[in-house]
Tab-separated table of C-alpha atoms and ligand atoms in Angstrom:
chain	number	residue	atom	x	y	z
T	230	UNK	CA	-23.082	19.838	-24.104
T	231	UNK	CA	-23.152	16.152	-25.380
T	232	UNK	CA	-20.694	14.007	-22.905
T	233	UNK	CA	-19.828	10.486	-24.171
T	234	UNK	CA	-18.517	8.192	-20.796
T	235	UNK	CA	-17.060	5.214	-21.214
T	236	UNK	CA	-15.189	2.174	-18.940
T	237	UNK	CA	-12.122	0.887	-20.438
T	238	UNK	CA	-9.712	-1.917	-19.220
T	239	UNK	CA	-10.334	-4.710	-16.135
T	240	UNK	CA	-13.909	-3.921	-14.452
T	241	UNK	CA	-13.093	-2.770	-10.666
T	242	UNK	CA	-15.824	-2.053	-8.114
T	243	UNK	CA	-16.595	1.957	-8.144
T	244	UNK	CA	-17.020	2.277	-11.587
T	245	UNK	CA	-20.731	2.491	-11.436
T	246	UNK	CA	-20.723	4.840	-8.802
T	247	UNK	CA	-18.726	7.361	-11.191
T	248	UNK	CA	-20.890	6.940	-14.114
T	249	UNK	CA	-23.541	7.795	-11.230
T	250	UNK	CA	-21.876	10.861	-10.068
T	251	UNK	CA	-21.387	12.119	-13.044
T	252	UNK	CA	-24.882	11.549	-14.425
T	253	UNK	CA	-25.901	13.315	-11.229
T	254	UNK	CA	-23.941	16.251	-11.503
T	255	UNK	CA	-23.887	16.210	-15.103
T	256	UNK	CA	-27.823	15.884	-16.094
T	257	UNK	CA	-28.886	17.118	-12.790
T	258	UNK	CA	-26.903	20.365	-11.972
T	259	UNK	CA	-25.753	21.921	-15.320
T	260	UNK	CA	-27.865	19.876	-17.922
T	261	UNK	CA	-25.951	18.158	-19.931
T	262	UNK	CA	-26.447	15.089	-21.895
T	263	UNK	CA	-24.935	12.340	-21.411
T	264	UNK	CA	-23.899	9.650	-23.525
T	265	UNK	CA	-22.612	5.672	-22.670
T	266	UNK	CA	-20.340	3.947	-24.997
T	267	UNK	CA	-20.244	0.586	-24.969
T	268	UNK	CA	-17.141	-1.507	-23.753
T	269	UNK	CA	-14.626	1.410	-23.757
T	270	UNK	CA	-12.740	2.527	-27.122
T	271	UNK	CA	-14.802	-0.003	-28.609
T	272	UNK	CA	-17.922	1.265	-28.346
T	273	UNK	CA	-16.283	4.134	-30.165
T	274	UNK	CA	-14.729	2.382	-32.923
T	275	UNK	CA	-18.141	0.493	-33.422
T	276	UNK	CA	-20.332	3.477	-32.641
T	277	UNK	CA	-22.518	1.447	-29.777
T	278	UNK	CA	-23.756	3.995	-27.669
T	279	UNK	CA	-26.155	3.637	-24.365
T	280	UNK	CA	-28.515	5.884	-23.082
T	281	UNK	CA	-26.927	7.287	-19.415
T	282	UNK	CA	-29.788	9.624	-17.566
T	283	UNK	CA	-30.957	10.491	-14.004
T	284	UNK	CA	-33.301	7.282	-14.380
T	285	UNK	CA	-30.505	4.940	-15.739
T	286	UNK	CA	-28.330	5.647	-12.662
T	287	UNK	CA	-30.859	4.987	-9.718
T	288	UNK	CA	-29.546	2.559	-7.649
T	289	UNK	CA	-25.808	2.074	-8.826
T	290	UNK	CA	-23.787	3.644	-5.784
T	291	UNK	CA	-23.167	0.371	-4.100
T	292	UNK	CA	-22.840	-1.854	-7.616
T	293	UNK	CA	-19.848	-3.819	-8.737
T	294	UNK	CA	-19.046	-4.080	-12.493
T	295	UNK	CA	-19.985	-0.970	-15.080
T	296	UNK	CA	-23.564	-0.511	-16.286
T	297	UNK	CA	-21.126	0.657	-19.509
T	298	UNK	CA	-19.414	-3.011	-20.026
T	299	UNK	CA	-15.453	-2.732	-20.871
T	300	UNK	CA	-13.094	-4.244	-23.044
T	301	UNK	CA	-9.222	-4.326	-23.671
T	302	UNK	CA	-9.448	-2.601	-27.060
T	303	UNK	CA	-6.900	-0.218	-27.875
T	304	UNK	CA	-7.780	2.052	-31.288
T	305	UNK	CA	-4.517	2.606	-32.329
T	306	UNK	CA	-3.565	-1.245	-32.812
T	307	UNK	CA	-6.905	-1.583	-35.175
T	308	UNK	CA	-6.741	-0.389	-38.677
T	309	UNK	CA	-8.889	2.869	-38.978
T	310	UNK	CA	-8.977	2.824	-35.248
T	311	UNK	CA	-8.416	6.085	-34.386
T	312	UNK	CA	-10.526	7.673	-38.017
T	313	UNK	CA	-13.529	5.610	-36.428
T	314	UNK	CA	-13.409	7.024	-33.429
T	315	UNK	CA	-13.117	10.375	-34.569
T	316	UNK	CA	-16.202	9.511	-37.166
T	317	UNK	CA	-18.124	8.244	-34.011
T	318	UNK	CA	-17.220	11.517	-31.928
T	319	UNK	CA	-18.580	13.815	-35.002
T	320	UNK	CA	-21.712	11.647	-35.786
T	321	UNK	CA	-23.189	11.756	-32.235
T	322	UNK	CA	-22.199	14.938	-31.642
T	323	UNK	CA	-20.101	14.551	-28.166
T	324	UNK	CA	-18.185	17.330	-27.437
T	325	UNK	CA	-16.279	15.812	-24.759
T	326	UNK	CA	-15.438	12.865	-23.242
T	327	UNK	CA	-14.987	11.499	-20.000
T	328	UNK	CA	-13.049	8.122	-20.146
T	329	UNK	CA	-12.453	6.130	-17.175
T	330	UNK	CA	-10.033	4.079	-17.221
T	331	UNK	CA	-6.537	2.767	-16.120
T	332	UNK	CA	-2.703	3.496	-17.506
T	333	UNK	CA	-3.903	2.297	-21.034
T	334	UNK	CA	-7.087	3.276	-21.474
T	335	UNK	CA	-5.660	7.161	-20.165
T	336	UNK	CA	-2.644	6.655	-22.425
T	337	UNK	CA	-5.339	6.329	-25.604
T	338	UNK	CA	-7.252	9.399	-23.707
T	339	UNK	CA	-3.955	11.040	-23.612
T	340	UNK	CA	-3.389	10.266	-27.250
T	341	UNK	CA	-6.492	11.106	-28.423
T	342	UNK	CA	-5.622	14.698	-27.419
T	343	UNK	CA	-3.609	15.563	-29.925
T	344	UNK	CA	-5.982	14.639	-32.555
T	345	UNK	CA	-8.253	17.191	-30.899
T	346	UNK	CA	-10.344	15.516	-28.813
T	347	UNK	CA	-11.599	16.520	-25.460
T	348	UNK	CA	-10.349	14.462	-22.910
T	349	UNK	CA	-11.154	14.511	-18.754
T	350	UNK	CA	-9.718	11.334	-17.286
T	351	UNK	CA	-10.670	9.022	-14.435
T	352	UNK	CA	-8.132	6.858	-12.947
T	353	UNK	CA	-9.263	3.482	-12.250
T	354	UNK	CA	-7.502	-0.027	-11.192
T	355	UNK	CA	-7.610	-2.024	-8.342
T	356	UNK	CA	-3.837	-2.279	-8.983
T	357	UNK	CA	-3.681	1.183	-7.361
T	358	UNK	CA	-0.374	1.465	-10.075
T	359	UNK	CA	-1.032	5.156	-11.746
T	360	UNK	CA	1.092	7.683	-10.608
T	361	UNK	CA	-0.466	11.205	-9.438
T	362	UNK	CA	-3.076	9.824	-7.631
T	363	UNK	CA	-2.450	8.826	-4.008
T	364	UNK	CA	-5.202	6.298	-4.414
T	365	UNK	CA	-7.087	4.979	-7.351
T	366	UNK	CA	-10.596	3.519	-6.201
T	367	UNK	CA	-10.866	-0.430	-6.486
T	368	UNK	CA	-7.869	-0.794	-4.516
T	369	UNK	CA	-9.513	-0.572	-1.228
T	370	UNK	CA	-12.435	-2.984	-1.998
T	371	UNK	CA	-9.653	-5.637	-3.218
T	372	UNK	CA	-7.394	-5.171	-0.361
T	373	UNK	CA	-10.564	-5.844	1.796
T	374	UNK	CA	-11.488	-9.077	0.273
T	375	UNK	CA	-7.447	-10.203	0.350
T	376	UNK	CA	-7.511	-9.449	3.935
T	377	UNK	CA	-10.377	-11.377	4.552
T	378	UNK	CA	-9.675	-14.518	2.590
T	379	UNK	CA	-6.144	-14.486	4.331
T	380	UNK	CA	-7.519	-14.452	7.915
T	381	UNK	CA	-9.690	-17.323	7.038
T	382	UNK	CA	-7.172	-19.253	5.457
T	383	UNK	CA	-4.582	-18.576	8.747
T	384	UNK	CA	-7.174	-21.050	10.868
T	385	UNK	CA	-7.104	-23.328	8.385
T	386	UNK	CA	-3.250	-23.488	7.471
T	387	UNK	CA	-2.936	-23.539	11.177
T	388	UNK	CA	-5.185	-26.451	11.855
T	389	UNK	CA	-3.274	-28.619	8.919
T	390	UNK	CA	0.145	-27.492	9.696
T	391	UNK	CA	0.630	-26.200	5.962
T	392	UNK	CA	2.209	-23.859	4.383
T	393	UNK	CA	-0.438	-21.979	2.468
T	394	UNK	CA	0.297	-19.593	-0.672
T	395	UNK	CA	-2.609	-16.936	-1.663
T	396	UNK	CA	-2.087	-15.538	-5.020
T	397	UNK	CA	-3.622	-12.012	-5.944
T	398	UNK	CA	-3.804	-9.679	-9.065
T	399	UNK	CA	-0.811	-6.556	-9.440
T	400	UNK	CA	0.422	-7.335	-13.126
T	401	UNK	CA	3.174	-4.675	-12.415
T	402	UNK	CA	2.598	-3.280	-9.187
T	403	UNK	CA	2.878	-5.271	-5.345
T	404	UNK	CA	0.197	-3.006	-4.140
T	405	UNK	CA	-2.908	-5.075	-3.356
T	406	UNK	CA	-0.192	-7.711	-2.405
T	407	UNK	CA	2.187	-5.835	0.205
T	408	UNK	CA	-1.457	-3.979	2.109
T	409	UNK	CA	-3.195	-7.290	2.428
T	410	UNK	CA	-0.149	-9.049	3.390
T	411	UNK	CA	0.355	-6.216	5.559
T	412	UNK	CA	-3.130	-6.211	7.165
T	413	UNK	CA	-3.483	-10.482	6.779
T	414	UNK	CA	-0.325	-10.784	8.739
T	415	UNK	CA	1.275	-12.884	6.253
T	416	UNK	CA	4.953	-14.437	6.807
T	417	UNK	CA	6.244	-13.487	3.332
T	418	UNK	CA	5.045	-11.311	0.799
T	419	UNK	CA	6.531	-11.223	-2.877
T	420	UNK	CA	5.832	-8.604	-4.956
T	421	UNK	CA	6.636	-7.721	-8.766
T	422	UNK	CA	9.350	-5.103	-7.755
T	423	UNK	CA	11.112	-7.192	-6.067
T	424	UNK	CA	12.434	-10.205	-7.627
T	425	UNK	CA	12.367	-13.402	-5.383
T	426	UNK	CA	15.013	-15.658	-4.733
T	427	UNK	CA	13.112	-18.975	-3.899
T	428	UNK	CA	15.879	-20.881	-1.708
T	429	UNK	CA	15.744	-17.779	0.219
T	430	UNK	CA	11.768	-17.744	0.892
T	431	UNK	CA	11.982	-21.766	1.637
T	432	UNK	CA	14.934	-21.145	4.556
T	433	UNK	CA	12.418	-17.968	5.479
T	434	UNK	CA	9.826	-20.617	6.131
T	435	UNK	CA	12.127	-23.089	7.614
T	436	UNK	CA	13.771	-20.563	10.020
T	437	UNK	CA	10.248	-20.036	11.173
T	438	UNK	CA	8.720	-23.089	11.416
T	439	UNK	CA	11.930	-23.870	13.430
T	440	UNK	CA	11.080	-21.644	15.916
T	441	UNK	CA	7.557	-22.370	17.589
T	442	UNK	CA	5.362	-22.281	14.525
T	443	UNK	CA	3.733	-24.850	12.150
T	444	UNK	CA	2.105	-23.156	9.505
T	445	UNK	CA	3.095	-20.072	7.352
T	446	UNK	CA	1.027	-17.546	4.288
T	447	UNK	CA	2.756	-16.510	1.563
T	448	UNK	CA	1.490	-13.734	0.233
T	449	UNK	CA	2.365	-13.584	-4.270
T	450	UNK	CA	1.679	-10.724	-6.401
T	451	UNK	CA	0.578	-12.205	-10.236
T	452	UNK	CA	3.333	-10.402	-11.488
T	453	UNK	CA	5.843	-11.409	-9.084
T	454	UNK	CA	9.042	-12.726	-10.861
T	455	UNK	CA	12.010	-15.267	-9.830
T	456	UNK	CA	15.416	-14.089	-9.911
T	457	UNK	CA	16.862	-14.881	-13.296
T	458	UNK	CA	17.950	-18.308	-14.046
T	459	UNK	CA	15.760	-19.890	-10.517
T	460	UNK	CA	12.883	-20.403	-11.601
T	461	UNK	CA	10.484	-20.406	-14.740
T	462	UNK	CA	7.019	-18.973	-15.280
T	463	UNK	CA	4.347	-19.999	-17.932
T	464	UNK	CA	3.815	-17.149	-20.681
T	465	UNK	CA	0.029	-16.472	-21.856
T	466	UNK	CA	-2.193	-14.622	-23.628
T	467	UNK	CA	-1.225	-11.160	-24.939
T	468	UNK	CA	-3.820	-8.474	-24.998
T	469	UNK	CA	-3.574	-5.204	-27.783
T	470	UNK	CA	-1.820	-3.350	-25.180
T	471	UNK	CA	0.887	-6.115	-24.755
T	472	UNK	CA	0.153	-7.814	-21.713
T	473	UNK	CA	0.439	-11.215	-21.077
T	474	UNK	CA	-2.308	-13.158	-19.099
T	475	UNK	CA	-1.059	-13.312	-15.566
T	476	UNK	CA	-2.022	-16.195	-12.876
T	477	UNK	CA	0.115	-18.958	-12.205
T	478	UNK	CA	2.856	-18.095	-9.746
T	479	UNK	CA	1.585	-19.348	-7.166
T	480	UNK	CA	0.935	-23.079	-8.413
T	481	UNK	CA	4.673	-22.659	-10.009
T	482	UNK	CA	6.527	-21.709	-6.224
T	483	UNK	CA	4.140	-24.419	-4.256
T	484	UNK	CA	6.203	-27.410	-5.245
T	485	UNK	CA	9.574	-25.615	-5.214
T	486	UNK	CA	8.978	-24.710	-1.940
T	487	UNK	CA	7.720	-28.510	-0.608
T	488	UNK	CA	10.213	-29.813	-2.211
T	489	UNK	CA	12.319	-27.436	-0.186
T	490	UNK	CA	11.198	-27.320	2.876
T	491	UNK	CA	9.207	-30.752	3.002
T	492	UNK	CA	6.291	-28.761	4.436
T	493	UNK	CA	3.020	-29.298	2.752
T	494	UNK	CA	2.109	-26.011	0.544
T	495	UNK	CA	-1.296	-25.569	-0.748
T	496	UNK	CA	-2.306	-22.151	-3.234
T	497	UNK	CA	-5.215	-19.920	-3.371
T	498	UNK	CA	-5.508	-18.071	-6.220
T	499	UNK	CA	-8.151	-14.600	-5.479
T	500	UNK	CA	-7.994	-13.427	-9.062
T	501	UNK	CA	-11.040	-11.896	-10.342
T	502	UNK	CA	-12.626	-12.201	-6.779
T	503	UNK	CA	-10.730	-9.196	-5.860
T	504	UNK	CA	-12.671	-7.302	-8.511
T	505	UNK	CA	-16.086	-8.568	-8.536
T	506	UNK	CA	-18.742	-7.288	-6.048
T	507	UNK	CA	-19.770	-4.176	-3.803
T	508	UNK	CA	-16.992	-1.387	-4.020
T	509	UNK	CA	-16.146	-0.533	0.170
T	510	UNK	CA	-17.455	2.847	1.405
T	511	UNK	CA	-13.719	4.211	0.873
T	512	UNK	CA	-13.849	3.469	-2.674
T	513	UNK	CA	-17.625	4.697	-3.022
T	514	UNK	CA	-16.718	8.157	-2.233
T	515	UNK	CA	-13.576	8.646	-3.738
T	516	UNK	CA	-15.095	7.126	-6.998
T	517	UNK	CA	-18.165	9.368	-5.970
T	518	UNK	CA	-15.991	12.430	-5.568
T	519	UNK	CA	-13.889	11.632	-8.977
T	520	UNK	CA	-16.885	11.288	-10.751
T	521	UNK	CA	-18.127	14.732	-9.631
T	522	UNK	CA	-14.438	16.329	-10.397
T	523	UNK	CA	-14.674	14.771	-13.926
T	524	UNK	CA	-17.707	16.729	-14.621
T	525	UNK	CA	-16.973	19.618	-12.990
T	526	UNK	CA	-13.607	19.389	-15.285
T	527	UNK	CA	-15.610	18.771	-18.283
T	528	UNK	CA	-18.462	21.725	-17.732
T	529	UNK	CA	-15.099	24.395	-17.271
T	530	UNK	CA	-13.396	22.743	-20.367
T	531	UNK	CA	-10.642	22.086	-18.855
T	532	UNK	CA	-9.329	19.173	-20.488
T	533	UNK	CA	-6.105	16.856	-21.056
T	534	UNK	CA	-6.315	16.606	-17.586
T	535	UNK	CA	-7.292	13.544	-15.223
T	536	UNK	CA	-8.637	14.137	-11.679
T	537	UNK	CA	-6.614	12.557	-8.673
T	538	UNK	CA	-6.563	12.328	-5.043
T	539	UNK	CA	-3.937	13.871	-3.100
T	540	UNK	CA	-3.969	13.658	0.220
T	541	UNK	CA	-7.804	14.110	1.441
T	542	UNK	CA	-7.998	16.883	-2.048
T	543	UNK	CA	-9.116	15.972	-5.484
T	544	UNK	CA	-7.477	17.699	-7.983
T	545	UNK	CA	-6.761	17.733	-11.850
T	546	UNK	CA	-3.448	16.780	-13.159
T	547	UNK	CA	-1.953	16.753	-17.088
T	548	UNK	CA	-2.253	13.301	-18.447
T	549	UNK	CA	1.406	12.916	-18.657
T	550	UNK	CA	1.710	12.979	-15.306
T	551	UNK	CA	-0.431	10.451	-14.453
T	552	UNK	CA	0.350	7.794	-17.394
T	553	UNK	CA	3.793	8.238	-18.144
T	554	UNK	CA	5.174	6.331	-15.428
T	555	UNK	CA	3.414	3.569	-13.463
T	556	UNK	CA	3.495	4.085	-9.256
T	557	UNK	CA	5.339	1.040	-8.416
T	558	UNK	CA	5.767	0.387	-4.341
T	559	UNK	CA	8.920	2.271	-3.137
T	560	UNK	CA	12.121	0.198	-1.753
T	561	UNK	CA	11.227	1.634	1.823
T	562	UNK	CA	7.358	0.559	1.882
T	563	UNK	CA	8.801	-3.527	1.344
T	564	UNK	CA	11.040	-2.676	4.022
T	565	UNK	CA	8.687	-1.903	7.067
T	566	UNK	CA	6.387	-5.148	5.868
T	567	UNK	CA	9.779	-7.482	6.122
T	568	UNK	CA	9.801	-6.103	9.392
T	569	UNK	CA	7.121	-8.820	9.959
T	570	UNK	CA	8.600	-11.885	7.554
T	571	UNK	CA	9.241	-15.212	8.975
S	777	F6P	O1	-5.487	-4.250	-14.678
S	777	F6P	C1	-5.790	-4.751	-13.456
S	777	F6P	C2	-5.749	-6.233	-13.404
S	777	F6P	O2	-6.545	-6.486	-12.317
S	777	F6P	C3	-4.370	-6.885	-13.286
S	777	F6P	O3	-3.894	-7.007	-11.995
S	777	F6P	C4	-4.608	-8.229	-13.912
S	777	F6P	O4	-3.409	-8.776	-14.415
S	777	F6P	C5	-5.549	-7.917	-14.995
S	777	F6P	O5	-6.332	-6.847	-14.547
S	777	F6P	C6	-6.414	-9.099	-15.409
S	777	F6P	O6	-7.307	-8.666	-16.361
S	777	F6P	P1	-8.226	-9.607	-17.252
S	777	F6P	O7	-9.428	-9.903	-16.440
S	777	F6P	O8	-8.552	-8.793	-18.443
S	777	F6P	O9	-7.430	-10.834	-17.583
């Protein structure tokens, strides 16, 4: 069989080790060909293809980024989108596909099904937001770099008796947000599920600074909102799925709170940081053991299907489950971290 691959939506560290497993498995064990496109659905649009073999994979396990490139582009909001992928598809002679990819990029992979194309799915974000997977890979490795940038920034807040606010990505999800704040310790952690009310997080800080301490982190999720009428946020960018360019909470709640609370607030903002780099040995092997799922998935033709981790088990599960619905954090999961507020 001819397998196209591609990486589709925000890089995340991991995704290099898939392409490798699959190449692996794929070439090595039941010789197939395998086929790169270019920037995800728009290296199918365009037809730009890359050679993936045995050779091409050497040395990717521990790599950040995708060998593939990636891209926002969604078919279906271009005009002859979806016709040019199909033309692509027929001309190189790919029987199936194995996309990789987060909610959107699996929502075009889910689409694409009904047109008749084969679809396996890989779930991808360092959000950790798609539903029937306990864990999508990326998340670890961005958790791991919050956590560490918060424990360094505790000595210094400490030191300067300042409040200090550290800003990371979850567009709609307060994942990466409520484990590092978790696992950083921090004093207050605001996530996108939970709208914040910001005279309540300054009287957090001053109840605590009030009682034997002097500095405070504030943990924001991007997509963290003020309650309605509180508070306003800047709008961006949108992208062809209909997101808006996040990044900016945190520089918008620093002087509400000083002005609050008269303590001085600095920000952080991790952004892409949390993305970039060498995926943790957690996310190497379950991107490692997706990878090997996805091809295994693809070989038995069992498609419309994305693989998933469930408990310690990979598994397959219909794209519907997985896409139609993001995995938001649960009312009870905010409750045991405010356990440790203030
Ligand atoms: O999709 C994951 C994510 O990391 C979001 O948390 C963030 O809003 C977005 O990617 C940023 O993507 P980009 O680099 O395309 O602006």
């Amino acid at each position: 069989m001819r397998i196209g691959l591609l990486t589709g939506g925000g890089d995340c560290p991991g995704l290099n080790a898939v392409i490798r497993a699959v190449v692996r498995k794929g070439e090595g064990v039941y010789g197939h060909e395998l086929v790169g496109f270019r920037h995800g659905w728009r290296g199918l649009v365009e037809n730009d293809t890359v050679e993936v073999t045995f050779d091409t994979v050497r040395g990717l396990l521990p790599r950040g980024g995708t060998i593939l490139g990636t891209s926002r582009t969604n078919p279906y909001k271009q005009d002859g989108g979806v016709a040019a992928v199909l033309a692509t598809l027929e001309r190189e002679h790919i029987h199936a596909l194995i996309a990789i990819g987060g909610e959107d990029t699996l929502g075009v992979a889910w689409k694409l099904g009904d047109e008749g194309v084969k679809v396996v799915g890989v779930p991808k974000t360092i959000d950790n937001d798609i539903s029937a997977t306990d864990y999508t890979f990326g998340f670890d490795t961005a958790v791991q770099i919050a956590s560490d940038a918060i424990d360094r920034l505790h000595t210094t807040a400490e030191s300067h008796d300042r409040v200090l606010i550290v800003e990371v990505m979850g567009r709609h999800a307060g994942w990466i947000a409520l484990h590092s704040g978790l696992s950083g310790g921090a004093h207050v952690i605001l996530i996108p599920e939970q709208p914040f009310d910001v005279d309540a997080v300054a009287d957090q800080l001053r109840h605590r600074h009030q009682h034997g301490h002097s500095f405070s982190i504030v943990v924001v999720a991007e997509g963290a909102v003020p309650v309605e009428g509180t508070m306003t946020l800047q709008a961006g960018e949108v992208d062809e799925f209909g997101h808006v360019r996040l990044g900016g909470v945190g520089n918008r709640l620093a002087p509400e709170l000083e002005s609050r609370t008269g303590f001085e607030t600095r920000v952080v903002v991790l952004g892409h940081l949390l993305r970039g780099g060498t995926p943790t040995a957690f996310d190497r092997i379950l991107a490692t053991r997706f990878g090997l799922e996805a091809i295994d998935a693809a070989n038995e033709s069992d498609f419309g299907k994305m693989v998933a981790l469930r408990g310690t088990d990979i598994i397959r599960v219909p794209f519907e489950a997985a896409v139609g619905e993001l995995k938001t954090v649960p009312p009870e999961r905010i409750a045991e971290a405010e356990v440790f507020f203030g």
